[in-house]
Short mmCIF file of C-alpha atoms in Angstrom, two decimals:
data_model
loop_
_atom_site.label_atom_id
_atom_site.label_comp_id
_atom_site.label_asym_id
_atom_site.label_seq_id
_atom_site.Cartn_x
_atom_site.Cartn_y
_atom_site.Cartn_z
CA UNK O 146 -124.89 -173.34 -156.66
CA UNK O 147 -126.24 -169.76 -156.58
CA UNK O 148 -123.71 -167.10 -157.71
CA UNK O 149 -123.59 -163.58 -156.49
CA UNK O 150 -124.86 -162.25 -159.82
CA UNK O 151 -127.93 -164.32 -159.51
CA UNK O 152 -128.65 -163.57 -155.73
CA UNK O 153 -131.61 -161.53 -154.98
CA UNK O 154 -130.68 -157.81 -154.33
CA UNK O 155 -131.44 -157.69 -150.56
CA UNK O 156 -129.48 -160.90 -149.96
CA UNK O 157 -126.67 -159.71 -152.24
CA UNK O 158 -126.35 -156.47 -150.28
CA UNK O 159 -126.03 -158.63 -147.12
CA UNK O 160 -122.99 -160.26 -148.39
CA UNK O 161 -121.54 -157.19 -150.27
CA UNK O 162 -122.08 -154.80 -147.41
CA UNK O 163 -123.80 -155.61 -144.13
CA UNK O 164 -124.48 -152.29 -142.59
CA UNK O 165 -122.65 -152.39 -139.24
CA UNK O 166 -123.81 -149.34 -137.24
CA UNK O 167 -121.88 -147.66 -134.43
CA UNK O 168 -124.86 -147.41 -131.89
CA UNK O 169 -128.38 -148.79 -131.73
CA UNK O 170 -131.20 -146.41 -132.81
CA UNK O 171 -133.90 -148.29 -130.87
CA UNK O 172 -133.92 -147.60 -127.19
CA UNK O 173 -134.50 -151.21 -126.21
CA UNK O 174 -131.35 -152.39 -128.05
CA UNK O 175 -129.41 -149.51 -126.50
CA UNK O 176 -130.49 -150.56 -123.08
CA UNK O 177 -129.63 -154.21 -123.68
CA UNK O 178 -126.20 -153.17 -124.85
CA UNK O 179 -125.76 -151.14 -121.66
CA UNK O 180 -126.71 -154.06 -119.57
CA UNK O 181 -124.23 -156.37 -121.50
CA UNK O 182 -121.43 -153.93 -120.94
CA UNK O 183 -122.03 -153.64 -117.22
CA UNK O 184 -122.33 -157.40 -116.85
CA UNK O 185 -119.12 -158.07 -118.69
CA UNK O 186 -116.86 -156.54 -116.06
CA UNK O 187 -113.56 -157.25 -117.82
CA UNK O 188 -114.37 -160.88 -118.62
CA UNK O 189 -114.30 -162.53 -122.11
CA UNK O 190 -118.03 -162.29 -122.09
CA UNK O 191 -120.69 -162.15 -119.36
CA UNK O 192 -122.91 -165.02 -118.25
CA UNK O 193 -126.55 -164.82 -119.28
CA UNK O 194 -127.63 -164.84 -115.64
CA UNK O 195 -125.67 -161.61 -115.02
CA UNK O 196 -127.81 -159.54 -117.41
CA UNK O 197 -131.06 -158.63 -115.86
CA UNK O 198 -133.83 -156.05 -116.34
CA UNK O 199 -136.14 -154.10 -114.05
CA UNK O 200 -139.91 -154.58 -114.34
CA UNK O 201 -140.35 -151.37 -116.21
CA UNK O 202 -137.72 -152.60 -118.80
CA UNK O 203 -139.79 -155.53 -119.86
CA UNK O 204 -140.10 -154.11 -123.38
CA UNK O 205 -136.29 -154.49 -123.83
CA UNK O 206 -136.26 -158.02 -122.31
CA UNK O 207 -138.88 -159.18 -124.69
CA UNK O 208 -136.69 -158.25 -127.79
CA UNK O 209 -133.92 -160.76 -127.01
CA UNK O 210 -133.24 -164.45 -127.56
CA UNK O 211 -130.22 -166.75 -126.89
CA UNK O 212 -128.46 -169.42 -128.98
CA UNK O 213 -125.92 -171.94 -127.61
CA UNK O 214 -123.28 -172.62 -130.21
CA UNK O 215 -122.72 -176.21 -131.37
CA UNK O 216 -119.93 -177.14 -133.62
CA UNK O 217 -117.53 -174.88 -135.69
CA UNK O 218 -120.01 -173.71 -138.31
CA UNK O 219 -121.77 -171.06 -136.35
CA UNK O 220 -124.88 -173.12 -135.84
CA UNK O 221 -126.84 -172.80 -132.65
CA UNK O 222 -129.60 -174.20 -130.55
CA UNK O 223 -132.18 -171.74 -129.22
CA UNK O 224 -132.37 -171.79 -125.44
CA UNK O 225 -134.38 -168.64 -124.69
CA UNK O 226 -136.86 -166.19 -126.39
CA UNK O 227 -138.69 -168.10 -129.09
CA UNK O 228 -141.15 -165.16 -129.65
CA UNK O 229 -138.39 -162.71 -130.37
CA UNK O 230 -136.56 -165.17 -132.54
CA UNK O 231 -139.66 -165.82 -134.69
CA UNK O 232 -139.49 -162.18 -135.84
CA UNK O 233 -136.30 -163.01 -137.63
CA UNK O 234 -136.45 -166.77 -138.22
CA UNK O 235 -140.06 -167.63 -138.60
CA UNK O 236 -141.82 -170.30 -136.57
CA UNK O 237 -139.22 -171.31 -134.03
CA UNK O 238 -139.21 -173.12 -130.72
CA UNK O 239 -136.85 -173.80 -127.85
CA UNK O 240 -134.41 -176.45 -128.86
CA UNK O 241 -134.60 -175.63 -132.54
CA UNK O 242 -131.28 -175.27 -134.44
CA UNK O 243 -130.48 -172.20 -136.52
CA UNK O 244 -129.80 -174.43 -139.54
CA UNK O 245 -133.55 -175.63 -139.21
CA UNK O 246 -135.08 -172.19 -139.21
CA UNK O 247 -137.99 -171.58 -141.68
CA UNK O 248 -136.76 -168.24 -142.77
CA UNK O 249 -133.57 -169.07 -144.59
CA UNK O 250 -132.62 -165.47 -145.27
CA UNK O 251 -132.93 -164.52 -141.61
CA UNK O 252 -130.87 -167.56 -140.65
CA UNK O 253 -128.21 -166.47 -143.09
CA UNK O 254 -127.98 -163.02 -141.65
CA UNK O 255 -127.92 -164.30 -138.07
CA UNK O 256 -125.15 -166.92 -138.90
CA UNK O 257 -123.08 -164.09 -140.43
CA UNK O 258 -123.34 -162.05 -137.27
CA UNK O 259 -122.61 -165.12 -135.07
CA UNK O 260 -119.43 -165.51 -137.02
CA UNK O 261 -118.33 -161.88 -136.58
CA UNK O 262 -119.11 -162.13 -132.86
CA UNK O 263 -117.02 -165.30 -132.40
CA UNK O 264 -114.25 -163.67 -134.42
CA UNK O 265 -113.97 -160.46 -132.58
CA UNK O 266 -115.48 -161.20 -129.17
CA UNK O 267 -117.34 -157.93 -129.31
CA UNK O 268 -121.09 -157.12 -129.78
CA UNK O 269 -122.14 -156.51 -133.40
CA UNK O 270 -125.00 -154.34 -134.60
CA UNK O 271 -126.34 -154.55 -138.07
CA UNK O 272 -129.21 -152.75 -139.86
CA UNK O 273 -131.04 -153.79 -142.93
CA UNK O 274 -134.35 -152.97 -144.70
CA UNK O 275 -137.06 -155.64 -144.74
CA UNK O 276 -138.78 -155.65 -148.20
CA UNK O 277 -142.05 -157.35 -149.28
CA UNK O 278 -143.39 -157.37 -152.82
CA UNK O 279 -140.80 -154.81 -153.92
CA UNK O 280 -141.71 -152.31 -151.08
CA UNK O 281 -139.69 -151.42 -148.02
CA UNK O 282 -141.61 -152.56 -144.92
CA UNK O 283 -139.37 -152.01 -141.96
CA UNK O 284 -135.89 -150.91 -140.86
CA UNK O 285 -134.60 -153.75 -138.70
CA UNK O 286 -131.82 -153.61 -136.22
CA UNK O 287 -130.06 -156.75 -134.85
CA UNK O 288 -127.70 -156.74 -131.93
CA UNK O 289 -125.74 -159.82 -131.22
CA UNK O 290 -123.40 -159.96 -128.19
CA UNK O 291 -121.15 -162.82 -126.98
CA UNK O 292 -121.98 -164.83 -123.84
CA UNK O 293 -119.69 -167.30 -121.81
CA UNK O 294 -121.07 -169.51 -119.18
CA UNK O 295 -117.59 -170.78 -118.25
CA UNK O 296 -115.99 -167.34 -118.22
CA UNK O 297 -113.24 -168.29 -120.65
CA UNK O 298 -114.82 -169.16 -124.06
CA UNK O 299 -117.63 -167.76 -126.06
CA UNK O 300 -120.17 -170.52 -126.12
CA UNK O 301 -123.46 -168.80 -126.78
CA UNK O 302 -124.80 -165.46 -128.24
CA UNK O 303 -127.49 -163.10 -126.96
CA UNK O 304 -129.38 -161.53 -129.90
CA UNK O 305 -131.87 -158.64 -129.73
CA UNK O 306 -134.00 -157.52 -132.64
CA UNK O 307 -136.08 -154.39 -133.16
CA UNK O 308 -138.02 -153.36 -136.22
CA UNK O 309 -139.33 -149.86 -137.04
CA UNK O 310 -142.17 -150.49 -139.26
CA UNK O 311 -142.30 -148.21 -142.28
CA UNK O 312 -145.72 -148.98 -143.88
CA UNK O 313 -146.62 -152.46 -142.92
CA UNK O 314 -148.22 -151.83 -139.43
CA UNK O 315 -151.96 -151.44 -138.93
CA UNK O 316 -152.91 -148.23 -140.50
CA UNK O 317 -155.74 -146.03 -140.72
CA UNK O 318 -158.05 -146.68 -143.62
CA UNK O 319 -157.49 -144.81 -146.87
CA UNK O 320 -160.67 -142.81 -146.37
CA UNK O 321 -159.71 -141.85 -142.67
CA UNK O 322 -156.26 -140.87 -143.86
CA UNK O 323 -157.51 -138.80 -146.68
CA UNK O 324 -160.18 -137.08 -144.46
CA UNK O 325 -157.47 -136.14 -141.74
CA UNK O 326 -155.04 -133.58 -142.63
CA UNK O 327 -152.95 -134.00 -139.54
CA UNK O 328 -149.75 -136.11 -139.87
CA UNK O 329 -147.63 -136.98 -136.79
CA UNK O 330 -144.04 -138.05 -137.21
CA UNK O 331 -141.33 -138.93 -134.58
CA UNK O 332 -137.61 -139.25 -135.27
CA UNK O 333 -134.69 -141.28 -133.84
CA UNK O 334 -134.64 -141.77 -130.12
CA UNK O 335 -138.02 -139.88 -129.77
CA UNK O 336 -140.00 -142.59 -131.47
CA UNK O 337 -141.10 -143.95 -128.11
CA UNK O 338 -142.09 -140.40 -126.94
CA UNK O 339 -143.80 -139.90 -130.25
CA UNK O 340 -145.87 -143.14 -129.73
CA UNK O 341 -147.01 -141.77 -126.31
CA UNK O 342 -148.03 -138.51 -127.87
CA UNK O 343 -149.81 -140.31 -130.63
CA UNK O 344 -151.62 -142.41 -128.14
CA UNK O 345 -152.68 -139.47 -126.13
CA UNK O 346 -153.81 -137.69 -129.39
CA UNK O 347 -155.80 -140.74 -130.55
CA UNK O 348 -153.75 -140.94 -133.73
CA UNK O 349 -150.99 -142.98 -135.27
CA UNK O 350 -147.43 -142.12 -136.10
CA UNK O 351 -147.10 -141.61 -139.83
CA UNK O 352 -144.46 -143.99 -141.45
CA UNK O 353 -141.00 -142.60 -142.49
CA UNK O 354 -137.68 -143.96 -143.71
CA UNK O 355 -134.68 -143.05 -141.64
CA UNK O 356 -131.64 -144.78 -143.19
CA UNK O 357 -128.07 -144.31 -142.11
CA UNK O 358 -125.16 -145.01 -144.43
CA UNK O 359 -121.67 -146.44 -143.62
CA UNK O 360 -120.00 -143.04 -143.32
CA UNK O 361 -122.55 -141.65 -140.86
CA UNK O 362 -124.72 -139.75 -143.45
CA UNK O 363 -128.34 -140.54 -143.70
CA UNK O 364 -131.47 -139.87 -145.65
CA UNK O 365 -134.99 -139.41 -144.09
CA UNK O 366 -138.26 -139.04 -145.82
CA UNK O 367 -142.12 -139.48 -145.26
CA UNK O 368 -143.48 -142.77 -146.62
CA UNK O 369 -147.09 -141.48 -147.11
CA UNK O 370 -148.60 -138.51 -148.95
CA UNK O 371 -148.21 -135.17 -147.07
CA UNK O 372 -149.36 -132.75 -149.75
CA UNK O 373 -151.59 -130.12 -148.32
CA UNK O 374 -151.44 -131.60 -144.71
CA UNK O 375 -150.59 -130.27 -141.35
CA UNK O 376 -147.44 -132.10 -140.34
CA UNK O 377 -145.95 -132.32 -136.80
CA UNK O 378 -142.45 -133.81 -136.00
CA UNK O 379 -141.65 -134.88 -132.38
CA UNK O 380 -137.91 -134.92 -131.77
CA UNK O 381 -136.10 -133.77 -128.64
CA UNK O 382 -132.73 -132.26 -129.35
CA UNK O 383 -130.42 -133.17 -126.47
CA UNK O 384 -127.18 -134.69 -127.21
CA UNK O 385 -126.33 -138.18 -125.92
CA UNK O 386 -123.88 -141.00 -126.51
CA UNK O 387 -125.67 -142.01 -129.77
CA UNK O 388 -126.00 -138.57 -131.35
CA UNK O 389 -125.00 -135.00 -130.58
CA UNK O 390 -127.45 -132.13 -130.44
CA UNK O 391 -126.02 -130.91 -133.75
CA UNK O 392 -126.58 -134.33 -135.46
CA UNK O 393 -130.16 -134.39 -134.25
CA UNK O 394 -130.79 -130.71 -135.21
CA UNK O 395 -129.42 -131.51 -138.63
CA UNK O 396 -131.72 -134.47 -139.05
CA UNK O 397 -134.72 -132.63 -137.94
CA UNK O 398 -134.05 -129.77 -140.42
CA UNK O 399 -133.51 -132.28 -143.29
CA UNK O 400 -136.84 -133.73 -142.53
CA UNK O 401 -138.52 -130.43 -142.38
CA UNK O 402 -137.13 -129.71 -145.80
CA UNK O 403 -138.30 -133.11 -147.12
CA UNK O 404 -141.87 -132.40 -145.96
CA UNK O 405 -141.95 -128.95 -147.46
CA UNK O 406 -140.59 -130.39 -150.77
CA UNK O 407 -143.36 -132.93 -150.65
CA UNK O 408 -145.98 -130.29 -150.49
CA UNK O 409 -146.88 -130.20 -146.72
CA UNK O 410 -149.05 -127.17 -146.00
CA UNK O 411 -147.66 -126.65 -142.52
CA UNK O 412 -144.77 -128.10 -140.71
CA UNK O 413 -144.37 -127.86 -136.99
CA UNK O 414 -141.27 -128.89 -135.17
CA UNK O 415 -142.22 -130.11 -131.69
CA UNK O 416 -138.81 -130.13 -129.79
CA UNK O 417 -139.57 -130.61 -126.06
CA UNK O 418 -135.90 -129.79 -125.41
CA UNK O 419 -134.43 -127.11 -127.83
CA UNK O 420 -130.71 -127.46 -128.22
CA UNK O 421 -128.21 -124.57 -128.25
CA UNK O 422 -130.74 -122.28 -126.30
CA UNK O 423 -128.51 -121.52 -123.29
CA UNK O 424 -126.42 -119.16 -125.29
CA UNK O 425 -128.92 -116.43 -125.81
CA UNK O 426 -126.89 -113.21 -125.42
CA UNK O 427 -123.31 -111.92 -125.57
CA UNK O 428 -121.69 -112.18 -122.17
CA UNK O 429 -118.15 -111.77 -123.48
CA UNK O 430 -116.65 -109.95 -126.52
CA UNK O 431 -117.41 -111.70 -129.86
CA UNK O 432 -119.65 -114.25 -128.14
CA UNK O 433 -122.02 -116.22 -130.42
CA UNK O 434 -125.76 -115.90 -130.02
CA UNK O 435 -126.67 -119.45 -130.91
CA UNK O 436 -130.39 -119.16 -130.25
CA UNK O 437 -130.64 -116.79 -133.06
CA UNK O 438 -128.55 -118.91 -135.53
CA UNK O 439 -130.70 -121.93 -134.62
CA UNK O 440 -133.78 -119.90 -135.41
CA UNK O 441 -132.38 -118.84 -138.78
CA UNK O 442 -131.80 -122.51 -139.81
CA UNK O 443 -135.32 -123.44 -139.00
CA UNK O 444 -136.64 -120.50 -141.00
CA UNK O 445 -134.37 -121.14 -143.89
CA UNK O 446 -135.88 -124.74 -144.28
CA UNK O 447 -139.32 -123.23 -144.18
CA UNK O 448 -140.46 -124.30 -140.72
CA UNK O 449 -143.91 -122.84 -140.11
CA UNK O 450 -143.97 -123.27 -136.22
CA UNK O 451 -141.58 -124.38 -133.51
CA UNK O 452 -143.09 -125.87 -130.24
CA UNK O 453 -140.83 -126.17 -127.07
CA UNK O 454 -141.19 -126.88 -123.52
CA UNK O 455 -139.46 -124.53 -120.88
CA UNK O 456 -136.79 -123.01 -123.01
CA UNK O 457 -133.92 -121.51 -121.01
CA UNK O 458 -134.78 -117.92 -121.82
CA UNK O 459 -138.46 -117.42 -123.21
CA UNK O 460 -137.95 -113.84 -124.19
CA UNK O 461 -134.81 -114.73 -126.31
CA UNK O 462 -136.69 -117.71 -127.81
CA UNK O 463 -139.66 -115.68 -128.80
CA UNK O 464 -137.53 -112.85 -130.17
CA UNK O 465 -135.08 -115.01 -132.09
CA UNK O 466 -137.66 -116.60 -134.28
CA UNK O 467 -139.64 -114.90 -137.04
CA UNK O 468 -141.84 -117.97 -137.57
CA UNK O 469 -144.61 -118.84 -135.08
CA UNK O 470 -143.33 -119.99 -131.71
CA UNK O 471 -145.26 -121.82 -129.03
CA UNK O 472 -143.73 -122.05 -125.63
CA UNK O 473 -145.22 -124.72 -123.28
CA UNK O 474 -144.19 -125.18 -119.63
CA UNK O 475 -144.45 -128.05 -117.15
CA UNK O 476 -145.68 -125.94 -114.31
CA UNK O 477 -149.12 -127.47 -114.16
CA UNK O 478 -147.52 -130.95 -114.14
CA UNK O 479 -145.27 -130.13 -111.26
CA UNK O 480 -148.02 -128.34 -109.34
CA UNK O 481 -150.37 -131.29 -109.54
CA UNK O 482 -147.58 -133.57 -108.02
CA UNK O 483 -146.97 -131.03 -105.28
CA UNK O 484 -150.71 -130.78 -104.63
CA UNK O 485 -151.07 -134.61 -104.29
CA UNK O 486 -148.09 -135.12 -102.04
CA UNK O 487 -147.42 -132.06 -99.88
CA UNK O 488 -150.34 -132.46 -97.46
CA UNK O 489 -150.62 -129.55 -95.01
CA UNK O 490 -146.89 -128.96 -94.73
CA UNK O 491 -145.77 -125.25 -95.20
CA UNK O 492 -144.11 -124.63 -98.59
CA UNK O 493 -141.43 -122.32 -100.10
CA UNK O 494 -140.56 -121.98 -103.76
CA UNK O 495 -136.85 -121.36 -104.36
CA UNK O 496 -135.15 -119.95 -107.58
CA UNK O 497 -131.58 -121.32 -107.95
CA UNK O 498 -130.41 -117.97 -109.46
CA UNK O 499 -131.85 -114.60 -110.19
CA UNK O 500 -132.29 -115.33 -113.85
CA UNK O 501 -134.99 -117.94 -112.83
CA UNK O 502 -136.84 -115.72 -110.47
CA UNK O 503 -139.76 -114.99 -112.75
CA UNK O 504 -140.26 -118.67 -113.46
CA UNK O 505 -140.20 -119.39 -109.73
CA UNK O 506 -142.73 -116.53 -108.95
CA UNK O 507 -145.10 -117.83 -111.47
CA UNK O 508 -144.95 -121.29 -110.01
CA UNK O 509 -145.41 -119.86 -106.44
CA UNK O 510 -148.39 -117.98 -107.46
CA UNK O 511 -149.89 -121.14 -109.04
CA UNK O 512 -149.22 -123.14 -105.86
CA UNK O 513 -150.96 -120.43 -103.80
CA UNK O 514 -153.96 -120.70 -105.88
CA UNK O 515 -154.17 -124.54 -105.79
CA UNK O 516 -153.12 -124.96 -102.09
CA UNK O 517 -155.35 -121.97 -101.01
CA UNK O 518 -152.64 -120.80 -98.58
CA UNK O 519 -149.58 -118.65 -98.66
CA UNK O 520 -146.40 -119.99 -100.23
CA UNK O 521 -143.09 -118.32 -99.27
CA UNK O 522 -140.27 -117.70 -101.70
CA UNK O 523 -136.51 -117.56 -101.66
CA UNK O 524 -133.60 -117.29 -104.21
CA UNK O 525 -129.89 -118.19 -104.46
CA UNK O 526 -127.25 -115.86 -105.83
CA UNK O 527 -125.33 -117.43 -108.79
CA UNK O 528 -122.75 -116.09 -111.34
CA UNK O 529 -121.24 -118.33 -113.94
CA UNK O 530 -118.23 -117.52 -116.07
CA UNK O 531 -116.10 -119.91 -118.16
CA UNK O 532 -117.72 -122.82 -116.52
CA UNK O 533 -117.20 -121.74 -112.90
CA UNK O 534 -120.19 -120.91 -110.66
CA UNK O 535 -119.77 -118.50 -107.79
CA UNK O 536 -122.09 -116.75 -105.30
CA UNK O 537 -123.38 -117.90 -101.89
CA UNK O 538 -125.98 -115.23 -101.03
CA UNK O 539 -129.32 -116.87 -100.02
CA UNK O 540 -132.44 -114.81 -99.26
CA UNK O 541 -135.97 -115.87 -98.28
CA UNK O 542 -137.86 -117.88 -95.78
CA UNK O 543 -137.46 -121.67 -95.88
CA UNK O 544 -137.29 -122.49 -92.15
CA UNK O 545 -139.34 -125.59 -91.26
CA UNK O 546 -140.82 -125.62 -94.78
CA UNK O 547 -140.67 -127.97 -97.77
CA UNK O 548 -138.40 -125.94 -100.10
CA UNK O 549 -139.31 -126.61 -103.79
CA UNK O 550 -136.35 -125.61 -106.07
CA UNK O 551 -137.80 -124.95 -109.60
CA UNK O 552 -135.50 -124.77 -112.65
CA UNK O 553 -135.79 -125.43 -116.41
CA UNK O 554 -132.94 -128.05 -116.61
CA UNK O 555 -130.35 -129.95 -114.77
CA UNK O 556 -127.02 -130.51 -116.53
CA UNK O 557 -124.12 -130.84 -114.20
CA UNK O 558 -126.19 -130.87 -111.08
CA UNK O 559 -123.98 -128.36 -109.19
CA UNK O 560 -126.50 -125.58 -109.12
CA UNK O 561 -129.35 -127.56 -107.61
CA UNK O 562 -126.99 -129.34 -105.16
CA UNK O 563 -125.67 -126.02 -103.81
CA UNK O 564 -129.07 -124.59 -103.71
CA UNK O 565 -130.39 -127.61 -101.77
CA UNK O 566 -127.47 -127.31 -99.37
CA UNK O 567 -128.15 -123.66 -98.78
CA UNK O 568 -131.99 -124.56 -98.18
CA UNK O 569 -130.99 -127.05 -95.56
CA UNK O 570 -128.46 -124.67 -93.93
CA UNK O 571 -131.27 -122.18 -93.65
CA UNK O 572 -133.64 -124.52 -91.95
CA UNK O 573 -135.72 -126.24 -94.61
CA UNK O 574 -137.43 -129.39 -93.34
CA UNK O 575 -137.45 -131.04 -96.77
CA UNK O 576 -136.05 -130.21 -100.14
CA UNK O 577 -137.68 -130.99 -103.38
CA UNK O 578 -136.32 -130.20 -106.88
CA UNK O 579 -138.53 -129.71 -109.88
CA UNK O 580 -136.68 -129.37 -113.29
CA UNK O 581 -138.29 -129.87 -116.67
CA UNK O 582 -135.26 -131.28 -118.56
CA UNK O 583 -133.06 -133.93 -116.95
CA UNK O 584 -130.06 -133.46 -119.29
CA UNK O 585 -127.61 -134.88 -116.77
CA UNK O 586 -124.09 -134.70 -117.72
CA UNK O 587 -121.56 -137.46 -116.74
CA UNK O 588 -120.60 -135.55 -113.51
CA UNK O 589 -124.26 -135.07 -112.42
CA UNK O 590 -124.43 -138.49 -110.73
CA UNK O 591 -121.56 -137.58 -108.34
CA UNK O 592 -122.88 -134.04 -107.84
CA UNK O 593 -126.47 -135.18 -106.91
CA UNK O 594 -125.79 -138.57 -105.25
CA UNK O 595 -125.16 -137.07 -101.81
CA UNK O 596 -127.06 -133.77 -102.17
CA UNK O 597 -129.57 -133.11 -99.49
CA UNK O 598 -132.59 -133.66 -101.86
CA UNK O 599 -135.65 -135.51 -100.85
CA UNK O 600 -137.31 -135.62 -104.25
CA UNK O 601 -136.03 -134.82 -107.64
CA UNK O 602 -139.01 -134.41 -110.07
CA UNK O 603 -138.25 -134.22 -113.81
CA UNK O 604 -140.24 -134.74 -117.08
CA UNK O 605 -139.50 -137.27 -119.76
CA UNK O 606 -138.73 -134.60 -122.29
CA UNK O 607 -135.20 -136.07 -122.34
CA UNK O 608 -134.41 -139.80 -122.10
CA UNK O 609 -132.93 -140.67 -118.75
CA UNK O 610 -129.84 -142.76 -118.66
CA UNK O 611 -130.15 -145.87 -116.49
CA UNK O 612 -126.88 -144.98 -114.56
CA UNK O 613 -128.38 -141.59 -113.62
CA UNK O 614 -131.74 -143.31 -112.48
CA UNK O 615 -129.68 -145.76 -110.37
CA UNK O 616 -127.68 -142.83 -108.80
CA UNK O 617 -130.87 -141.01 -107.82
CA UNK O 618 -132.72 -144.03 -106.70
CA UNK O 619 -136.16 -143.61 -105.01
CA UNK O 620 -135.76 -139.86 -104.86
CA UNK O 621 -136.37 -139.62 -108.59
CA UNK O 622 -139.87 -139.00 -109.89
CA UNK O 623 -140.61 -138.73 -113.67
CA UNK O 624 -143.81 -137.01 -114.92
CA UNK O 625 -144.78 -137.34 -118.64
CA UNK O 626 -145.15 -134.38 -121.09
CA UNK O 627 -146.92 -136.64 -123.65
CA UNK O 628 -150.36 -135.38 -122.60
CA UNK O 629 -149.19 -131.80 -122.72
CA UNK O 630 -147.57 -132.10 -126.18
CA UNK O 631 -150.64 -134.01 -127.55
CA UNK O 632 -153.16 -131.38 -126.31
CA UNK O 633 -151.02 -128.58 -127.75
CA UNK O 634 -150.94 -130.45 -131.05
CA UNK O 635 -154.68 -130.90 -130.96
CA UNK O 636 -155.31 -127.22 -130.21
CA UNK O 637 -152.88 -126.08 -132.89
CA UNK O 638 -154.42 -128.18 -135.41
CA UNK O 639 -157.90 -127.01 -134.60
CA UNK O 640 -157.01 -123.41 -133.90
CA UNK O 641 -157.59 -123.79 -130.21
CA UNK O 642 -156.33 -121.83 -127.19
CA UNK O 643 -152.77 -122.53 -125.98
CA UNK O 644 -153.04 -119.94 -123.25
CA UNK O 645 -155.85 -121.81 -121.70
CA UNK O 646 -153.86 -125.07 -122.04
CA UNK O 647 -150.96 -123.49 -120.06
CA UNK O 648 -153.38 -122.12 -117.49
CA UNK O 649 -155.31 -125.36 -116.75
CA UNK O 650 -152.78 -127.91 -117.87
CA UNK O 651 -153.59 -131.02 -120.18
#
């Protein structure tokens, strides 16, 4: 019998300390966990048939497989998802038993998780590093959640698996890598967005290790040579139920430091949504100016350049940083959508507050050039203090027009809801909202669900929660910023013109 002292290190670590994580890092597993929670509805465990996915969520559905338990020893028979199961268990078919799996190490791991699920009646998430020939190949996440067909006992388990390949995926050849000085990285929940940027750029994401320890601390490092290279990190910094804005900012700063320590010639932080940018001036005695503090943190780690999309206050952003700043906007993306869908209807551009009037005016002028006809304008008065919004003055011409409310972000939803109501009260035929960042707090769904908004257009700079998408329904339209970011990176790397990019769009 094999003793613990003789067990191979990866397997020994499994028995000594299986890394149970608080939340999935992969978006697919996070979505599956949400679907499981929604289907449970207070029961011991949901039925498999109660967990469903929309067509656009096919990627998440393809990561899962199901075992039906047989006997007390946590063995199981595969009933669904042979392709996904093969990622962990080797060649595997419907009807095969876990005890018969070709990959014995994977079977041991899964049986350990099955035991924990049956003991606790709760989903279990585990992480481990897959190694091959002494080298780390992938960070693997496994989510196992209980199922119950009779509604009273746990009789099967849904498993989802996702692997973030470190250096085992198809790669550029050594010569191509050596000749290209550009290295593109993506962190955390922005990996999917980073892959979209890489595809638009005609490149590949560079491998990295992002490992979390039991106490919530982590280490993050590049897994290929970056000495003398031009490095770009894609990571949006909005807080969510997985990680706060502060957590994400800290991770990004640590990785910037790791790249600089590894000899990177230039490091650019590409943060479509920049956190802590709304507090850019003192409005009360002893107020913090967090925009400046964030800038100082980036500079302290040696960041060479920061790229953002539609920050809250562009002047404050540009003045806070001493390193190079590149401010992108989504106006060309929104204007193209309007041009394709507005027809010959009269239009008005509305600012939801006086602070956004300059943004709205630039968008209005762009629409006039593209539509080749006059575009009216309007604005709403707003004053915010200690979380309360007041002001009900509305000025401008929206009667019988499609009123387009333009803003940088939507958080609670109250601002655009009250502006939309004011537009309707002043005779607007239709109300559209275009906001770059759909941050959407928990109360946003209730604020926007019955708001008189015909279309709500946002970008994918921030990951949209399924509950929010369901609340908005067909009114929601999402446009991608991947092409914009990719073209900005291409031009920065080749010393091209960002001004022309903003004028023409990607």
